[in-house]
CSV table of C-alpha atoms in Angstrom, one decimal:
chain,number,residue,atom,x,y,z
N,829,MET,CA,0.0,0.0,0.0
N,830,ALA,CA,1.2,3.5,-0.8
N,831,THR,CA,-0.1,7.0,-0.1
N,832,THR,CA,1.4,10.4,-0.8
N,833,GLY,CA,0.5,12.6,2.1
N,834,LEU,CA,2.2,10.8,5.1
N,835,PRO,CA,5.9,10.4,5.9
N,836,ARG,CA,7.5,7.2,4.8
N,837,THR,CA,7.9,5.9,8.3
N,838,THR,CA,4.2,6.6,9.0
N,839,LEU,CA,3.3,4.8,5.8
N,840,ASN,CA,5.2,1.7,6.8
N,841,ASP,CA,3.5,1.9,10.2
N,842,LEU,CA,0.1,2.3,8.6
N,843,SER,CA,0.7,-0.7,6.4
N,844,ARG,CA,1.6,-2.9,9.4
N,845,VAL,CA,-1.5,-1.7,11.3
N,846,THR,CA,-3.8,-2.4,8.3
N,847,GLU,CA,-2.4,-5.9,7.8
N,848,SER,CA,-2.9,-6.6,11.6
N,849,LEU,CA,-6.5,-5.4,11.5
N,850,GLU,CA,-7.2,-7.6,8.4
N,851,MET,CA,-5.7,-10.6,10.2
N,852,LEU,CA,-8.0,-10.1,13.2
N,853,ALA,CA,-11.1,-9.1,11.2
N,854,PRO,CA,-12.4,-12.5,9.9
N,855,ARG,CA,-15.4,-13.3,12.1
N,856,TRP,CA,-14.8,-15.6,15.1
N,857,SER,CA,-11.1,-15.0,15.0
N,858,VAL,CA,-11.2,-12.9,18.2
N,859,TRP,CA,-13.4,-15.4,19.9
N,860,ALA,CA,-10.9,-18.2,19.2
N,861,LEU,CA,-8.0,-16.1,20.4
N,862,MET,CA,-9.7,-15.2,23.6
N,863,THR,CA,-10.7,-18.8,24.2
N,864,LEU,CA,-7.0,-19.8,24.0
N,865,SER,CA,-5.8,-16.9,26.2
N,866,SER,CA,-5.5,-18.9,29.4
N,867,GLN,CA,-4.1,-22.2,28.3
N,868,PRO,CA,-3.6,-24.5,25.3
N,869,LEU,CA,-6.7,-26.5,24.4
N,870,ARG,CA,-7.5,-29.5,22.3
N,871,TYR,CA,-9.8,-29.1,19.4
N,872,ALA,CA,-12.8,-30.7,21.2
N,873,GLU,CA,-12.2,-28.3,24.2
N,874,ILE,CA,-12.3,-25.3,21.9
N,875,LYS,CA,-15.4,-26.5,20.1
N,876,SER,CA,-17.2,-27.0,23.4
N,877,ARG,CA,-16.5,-23.3,24.2
N,878,LEU,CA,-17.7,-22.1,20.8
N,879,PRO,CA,-20.4,-24.7,20.2
N,880,TRP,CA,-22.2,-22.7,17.5
N,881,LEU,CA,-19.3,-23.1,15.1
N,882,HIS,CA,-19.3,-26.0,12.7
N,883,ASP,CA,-16.0,-27.7,11.9
N,884,GLY,CA,-16.0,-26.0,8.6
N,885,GLN,CA,-16.0,-22.6,10.4
N,886,LEU,CA,-13.7,-23.4,13.4
N,887,HIS,CA,-11.0,-25.2,11.4
N,888,PRO,CA,-10.4,-22.3,9.0
N,889,ARG,CA,-10.2,-19.8,11.9
N,890,LEU,CA,-7.6,-21.9,13.7
N,891,ARG,CA,-5.6,-22.5,10.5
N,892,HIS,CA,-5.8,-18.7,9.7
N,893,LEU,CA,-4.5,-17.7,13.1
N,894,THR,CA,-1.8,-20.4,13.0
N,895,ASP,CA,-0.6,-19.2,9.6
N,896,ALA,CA,-0.6,-15.6,11.0
N,897,GLY,CA,1.8,-16.7,13.8
N,898,VAL,CA,-0.5,-16.0,16.8
N,899,VAL,CA,-1.6,-19.6,17.4
N,900,GLU,CA,0.6,-22.6,17.6
N,901,ARG,CA,-0.6,-26.1,16.7
N,902,THR,CA,1.3,-28.8,18.7
N,903,GLU,CA,0.8,-32.5,17.7
N,904,TYR,CA,1.8,-34.9,20.5
N,905,ALA,CA,0.2,-38.0,18.8
N,906,PRO,CA,-2.1,-38.5,15.8
N,907,ARG,CA,-5.2,-38.0,18.0
N,908,HIS,CA,-3.6,-35.6,20.5
N,909,VAL,CA,-3.2,-32.1,19.1
N,910,THR,CA,-3.4,-28.8,21.1
N,911,TYR,CA,-3.8,-25.2,20.1
N,912,GLY,CA,-2.3,-22.4,22.1
N,913,LEU,CA,-1.1,-18.8,21.8
N,914,THR,CA,2.4,-18.1,20.6
N,915,ARG,CA,4.4,-15.4,22.3
N,916,ARG,CA,3.1,-13.0,19.6
N,917,GLY,CA,-0.5,-14.2,20.3
N,918,ALA,CA,-0.1,-13.6,24.0
N,919,GLU,CA,1.3,-10.1,23.4
N,920,LEU,CA,-1.9,-9.4,21.4
N,921,MET,CA,-4.2,-9.9,24.3
N,922,PRO,CA,-3.8,-6.5,25.9
N,923,VAL,CA,-4.3,-4.9,22.5
N,924,LEU,CA,-7.7,-6.7,22.4
N,925,THR,CA,-8.4,-5.2,25.8
N,926,VAL,CA,-7.9,-1.7,24.4
N,927,ILE,CA,-10.1,-2.4,21.4
N,928,ALA,CA,-12.8,-3.8,23.7
N,929,THR,CA,-12.6,-0.7,25.9
N,930,TRP,CA,-13.2,1.6,22.9
N,931,GLY,CA,-16.1,-0.6,21.7
N,932,ASP,CA,-17.7,-0.6,25.1
N,933,ALA,CA,-17.5,3.2,25.3
N,934,HIS,CA,-18.4,4.1,21.8
N,935,LEU,CA,-20.4,1.5,20.0
N,936,GLU,CA,-24.2,1.6,20.1
N,937,LYS,CA,-26.1,-0.2,22.8
N,938,ASP,CA,-29.7,-0.9,23.5
N,939,LEU,CA,-31.2,0.3,26.8
N,940,VAL,CA,-32.3,-2.5,29.1
N,941,ARG,CA,-34.0,-2.4,32.5
N,942,ASN,CA,-31.8,-3.1,35.5
N,943,LYS,CA,-33.5,-6.0,37.4
N,944,THR,CA,-32.3,-4.6,40.7
N,945,THR,CA,-33.0,-0.9,40.4
N,946,GLY,CA,-35.6,-0.9,37.7
N,947,GLU,CA,-33.7,1.9,35.9
N,948,MET,CA,-33.0,1.8,32.2
N,949,GLU,CA,-29.3,1.5,31.4
N,950,PRO,CA,-27.1,0.5,28.5
N,951,GLU,CA,-26.9,-3.2,28.0
N,952,ARG,CA,-23.7,-5.1,28.8
N,953,ILE,CA,-21.9,-6.3,25.7
N,954,PRO,CA,-19.4,-9.2,25.8
N,955,ALA,CA,-15.8,-8.1,25.3
N,956,ALA,CA,-15.3,-10.4,22.3
N,957,GLU,CA,-18.3,-8.8,20.6
N,958,ASN,CA,-17.1,-5.3,21.4
N,959,VAL,CA,-13.7,-6.2,19.7
N,960,GLU,CA,-15.3,-7.8,16.7
N,961,ASP,CA,-17.8,-5.0,16.2
N,962,ALA,CA,-15.1,-2.4,16.4
N,963,LEU,CA,-13.0,-4.2,13.9
N,964,THR,CA,-15.9,-4.2,11.4
N,965,LEU,CA,-15.7,-0.4,11.4
N,966,ILE,CA,-11.9,0.1,11.0
N,967,SER,CA,-10.7,-3.0,9.1
N,968,PRO,CA,-12.5,-2.6,5.7
N,969,ARG,CA,-10.2,-1.6,2.9
N,970,HIS,CA,-9.3,2.1,2.9
N,971,ALA,CA,-11.0,2.8,6.3
N,972,THR,CA,-7.9,3.1,8.3
N,973,PRO,CA,-5.9,5.1,5.7
N,974,ILE,CA,-8.7,7.6,5.6
N,975,LEU,CA,-8.8,7.9,9.3
N,976,TRP,CA,-5.0,8.3,9.5
N,977,THR,CA,-5.0,10.9,6.8
N,978,LEU,CA,-7.7,12.9,8.6
N,979,LYS,CA,-5.8,12.7,11.8
N,980,SER,CA,-2.7,14.0,10.0
N,981,HIS,CA,-4.6,16.9,8.4
N,982,GLY,CA,-7.2,17.8,11.0
N,983,ALA,CA,-9.7,18.4,8.2
N,984,ALA,CA,-9.5,17.5,4.5
N,985,THR,CA,-11.6,17.5,1.4
N,986,ALA,CA,-12.7,14.3,-0.4
N,987,LYS,CA,-10.2,15.2,-3.1
N,988,THR,CA,-7.4,15.3,-0.7
N,989,LEU,CA,-8.5,12.0,0.9
N,990,ALA,CA,-8.7,10.4,-2.5
N,991,VAL,CA,-5.2,11.5,-3.5
N,992,GLU,CA,-3.5,10.7,-0.2
N,993,ALA,CA,-5.4,7.7,1.3
N,994,MET,CA,-6.4,6.0,-2.0
N,995,PRO,CA,-3.9,6.9,-4.7
N,996,GLY,CA,-4.6,5.5,-8.1
N,997,TYR,CA,-8.4,5.0,-7.5
N,998,GLY,CA,-9.7,8.4,-8.6
N,999,LEU,CA,-12.0,10.9,-6.8
N,1000,THR,CA,-15.2,9.0,-7.1
N,1001,ALA,CA,-13.8,5.9,-5.4
N,1002,VAL,CA,-13.3,7.7,-2.1
N,1003,TYR,CA,-17.0,8.5,-1.5
N,1004,LYS,CA,-18.2,4.9,-0.6
N,1005,PRO,CA,-15.7,4.3,2.2
N,1006,LEU,CA,-15.9,7.9,3.3
N,1007,ASP,CA,-19.7,7.8,3.5
N,1008,ARG,CA,-19.5,4.5,5.4
N,1009,LEU,CA,-17.2,6.2,8.0
N,1010,VAL,CA,-19.6,9.1,8.3
N,1011,ALA,CA,-22.6,6.8,8.7
N,1012,ASP,CA,-20.7,4.8,11.4
N,1013,GLY,CA,-19.9,8.0,13.3
N,1014,LEU,CA,-16.2,8.0,13.0
N,1015,VAL,CA,-16.0,10.9,10.6
N,1016,THR,CA,-18.1,14.1,10.3
N,1017,ALA,CA,-18.7,16.6,7.5
N,1018,THR,CA,-17.9,20.2,8.5
N,1019,GLY,CA,-20.5,21.7,6.2
N,1020,THR,CA,-17.8,23.6,4.2
N,1021,GLY,CA,-16.8,20.6,2.0
N,1022,ASP,CA,-14.2,19.2,4.5
N,1023,PHE,CA,-14.3,16.1,6.6
N,1024,GLN,CA,-12.8,15.5,10.0
N,1025,LEU,CA,-12.6,12.9,12.7
N,1026,SER,CA,-15.6,12.8,15.1
N,1027,ALA,CA,-15.0,12.5,18.9
N,1028,SER,CA,-15.4,8.7,18.5
N,1029,GLY,CA,-12.9,8.8,15.7
N,1030,GLN,CA,-10.4,10.7,17.8
N,1031,ALA,CA,-11.0,8.3,20.6
N,1032,LEU,CA,-9.5,5.5,18.4
N,1033,ALA,CA,-6.1,6.8,19.3
N,1034,PRO,CA,-5.4,4.2,21.9
N,1035,VAL,CA,-6.5,1.5,19.5
N,1036,PHE,CA,-4.2,2.5,16.7
N,1037,GLN,CA,-1.4,3.2,19.2
N,1038,THR,CA,-1.4,-0.3,20.7
N,1039,VAL,CA,-2.0,-2.1,17.3
N,1040,SER,CA,0.9,-0.1,15.9
N,1041,ALA,CA,3.2,-1.0,18.9
N,1042,TRP,CA,2.2,-4.7,18.6
N,1043,ALA,CA,2.6,-4.8,14.8
N,1044,GLY,CA,6.0,-3.2,15.0
N,1045,GLY,CA,7.2,-5.5,17.8
N,1046,ARG,CA,7.6,-2.5,20.3
N,1047,PRO,CA,6.6,-2.5,24.0
N,1048,LEU,CA,3.0,-1.5,24.6
N,1049,ALA,CA,4.3,0.8,27.3
N,1050,ASP,CA,5.7,3.0,24.5
N,1051,ALA,CA,2.4,3.0,22.6
N,1052,GLY,CA,1.3,6.5,23.8
N,1053,ALA,CA,4.3,8.1,22.1
N,1054,HIS,CA,2.9,7.3,18.6
N,1055,PRO,CA,4.1,10.2,16.3
N,1056,LEU,CA,0.6,10.6,14.8
N,1057,TRP,CA,-2.0,9.2,17.2
N,1058,GLY,CA,-0.1,10.3,20.3
N,1059,GLN,CA,-1.2,13.9,19.5
N,1060,GLY,CA,-4.4,15.2,21.1
N,1061,PRO,CA,-7.4,16.3,19.1
N,1062,ALA,CA,-7.8,20.0,18.1
N,1063,PRO,CA,-10.4,21.8,20.3
N,1064,SER,CA,-12.8,22.1,17.4
N,1065,GLN,CA,-12.9,18.4,17.0
N,1066,ALA,CA,-13.4,17.4,20.6
N,1067,ARG,CA,-17.2,17.3,20.6
N,1068,SER,CA,-19.8,15.0,22.1
N,1069,ALA,CA,-21.5,12.5,19.8
N,1070,PRO,CA,-24.0,9.6,19.9
N,1071,TRP,CA,-22.9,6.0,19.6
N,1072,ALA,CA,-20.3,5.6,16.9
N,1073,THR,CA,-22.3,3.3,14.6
N,1074,THR,CA,-25.8,3.1,13.4
N,1075,GLN,CA,-25.3,-0.5,12.4
N,1076,THR,CA,-27.4,-3.1,14.3
N,1077,ARG,CA,-25.3,-5.2,16.5
N,1078,LEU,CA,-25.4,-8.9,16.0
N,1079,PRO,CA,-26.4,-10.5,19.3
N,1080,ALA,CA,-23.4,-12.7,20.3
N,1081,PRO,CA,-23.7,-16.3,21.6
N,1082,THR,CA,-23.0,-16.1,25.3
N,1083,ALA,CA,-22.3,-18.3,28.3
N,1084,PRO,CA,-24.0,-18.6,31.8
N,1085,ALA,CA,-22.0,-16.0,33.6
N,1086,VAL,CA,-22.2,-12.3,34.4
N,1087,PRO,CA,-19.6,-10.5,32.3
N,1088,ALA,CA,-16.6,-9.0,34.0
N,1089,ALA,CA,-16.1,-5.3,33.2
N,1090,VAL,CA,-13.6,-4.7,30.4
N,1091,PRO,CA,-10.5,-3.3,32.1
N,1092,ALA,CA,-10.3,0.5,31.7
N,1093,LEU,CA,-7.5,1.7,29.4
N,1094,ALA,CA,-4.4,2.7,31.4
N,1095,THR,CA,-1.4,4.5,30.3
N,1096,THR,CA,0.5,1.2,30.2
N,1097,PRO,CA,-1.6,-1.8,29.1
N,1098,PRO,CA,-1.1,-5.0,31.0
N,1099,ALA,CA,1.7,-7.3,29.8
N,1100,SER,CA,-0.8,-10.1,29.2
N,1101,THR,CA,-4.5,-10.8,29.5
N,1102,ALA,CA,-6.1,-14.2,30.2
N,1103,TRP,CA,-9.7,-13.9,29.0
N,1104,LYS,CA,-12.3,-15.8,31.1
N,1105,ALA,CA,-15.5,-17.2,29.8
N,1106,SER,CA,-17.3,-14.4,31.6
N,1107,ASP,CA,-15.3,-11.9,29.5
N,1108,LEU,CA,-16.4,-13.6,26.3
N,1109,PHE,CA,-20.0,-14.2,27.0
N,1110,SER,CA,-22.9,-12.8,29.0
N,1111,HIS,CA,-25.6,-15.5,29.3
N,1112,GLN,CA,-26.7,-18.9,28.0
N,1113,ILE,CA,-25.1,-20.1,24.8
N,1114,PRO,CA,-27.6,-20.8,22.0
N,1115,ALA,CA,-27.0,-23.7,19.7
N,1116,ARG,CA,-26.5,-21.3,16.8
N,1117,PRO,CA,-25.8,-17.5,16.6
N,1118,ILE,CA,-28.9,-15.4,16.6
N,1119,ALA,CA,-29.7,-13.7,13.3
N,1120,PRO,CA,-29.2,-9.9,13.1
N,1121,ALA,CA,-32.4,-8.0,13.8
N,1122,GLY,CA,-31.6,-5.2,11.3
N,1123,GLY,CA,-29.7,-4.9,8.1
N,1124,PRO,CA,-26.6,-6.9,7.1
N,1125,ARG,CA,-23.8,-6.8,9.5
N,1126,ARG,CA,-20.5,-5.4,8.2
């Protein structure tokens, strides 16, 4: 990938981040990674924790993650094979924590009645679902380059975004991904022909900081010093906004446990995270995933 408006070092960084997001984006990949976060498991043990996935769905996810170097397949005997996180896979867990934190704070939620107080409050979303839903917004082709270009410029026209984030595609090609980012609440139109990051788009900074650090093999403790996303938003861009996406969430299969709160983002993410079943799920697992109530899920 190449663009013309960002420094070469930033372009290399952007390329690594984009590839990392694409690696995580295929559906159920995050669920599989979180399931393996505490210990290596045999295939049957993984399947029992993700029972709605057929072999034709689970096998490709494990193979994809193994090929990506974040899951290791160990064969002890023909019928004794385990899957576990590699060192790189374990280092990815705190990054997923950061993505889950952003999703919990910025993705849409239904209001549900608290059974204890009777008050209406936002529903509690499983961490794995928050991560997956966040990835559906920033992993599509051209989405992250557009966001990074807007972060660099503060505000930019569609023509500038087409030239710098999508070189070689022409002006008309930028409108579809740009309109999607506007509809999802990550980008706003200024009314003067320019576009800029929304408050939710600016809040992606910790996500891109930590993904960048992980993709570059750097300590997550240094993530906040990112040359682009380490900068704060301009005052005119720090505005309140509704939930970051108008897309209907797909209800996730869940397990019989009350979900633990997603850890709040600290300056230095934890060195590793072991995700429990209560982090992945929120209530009884259905035999199959529930179909989306609205339009198609991205």
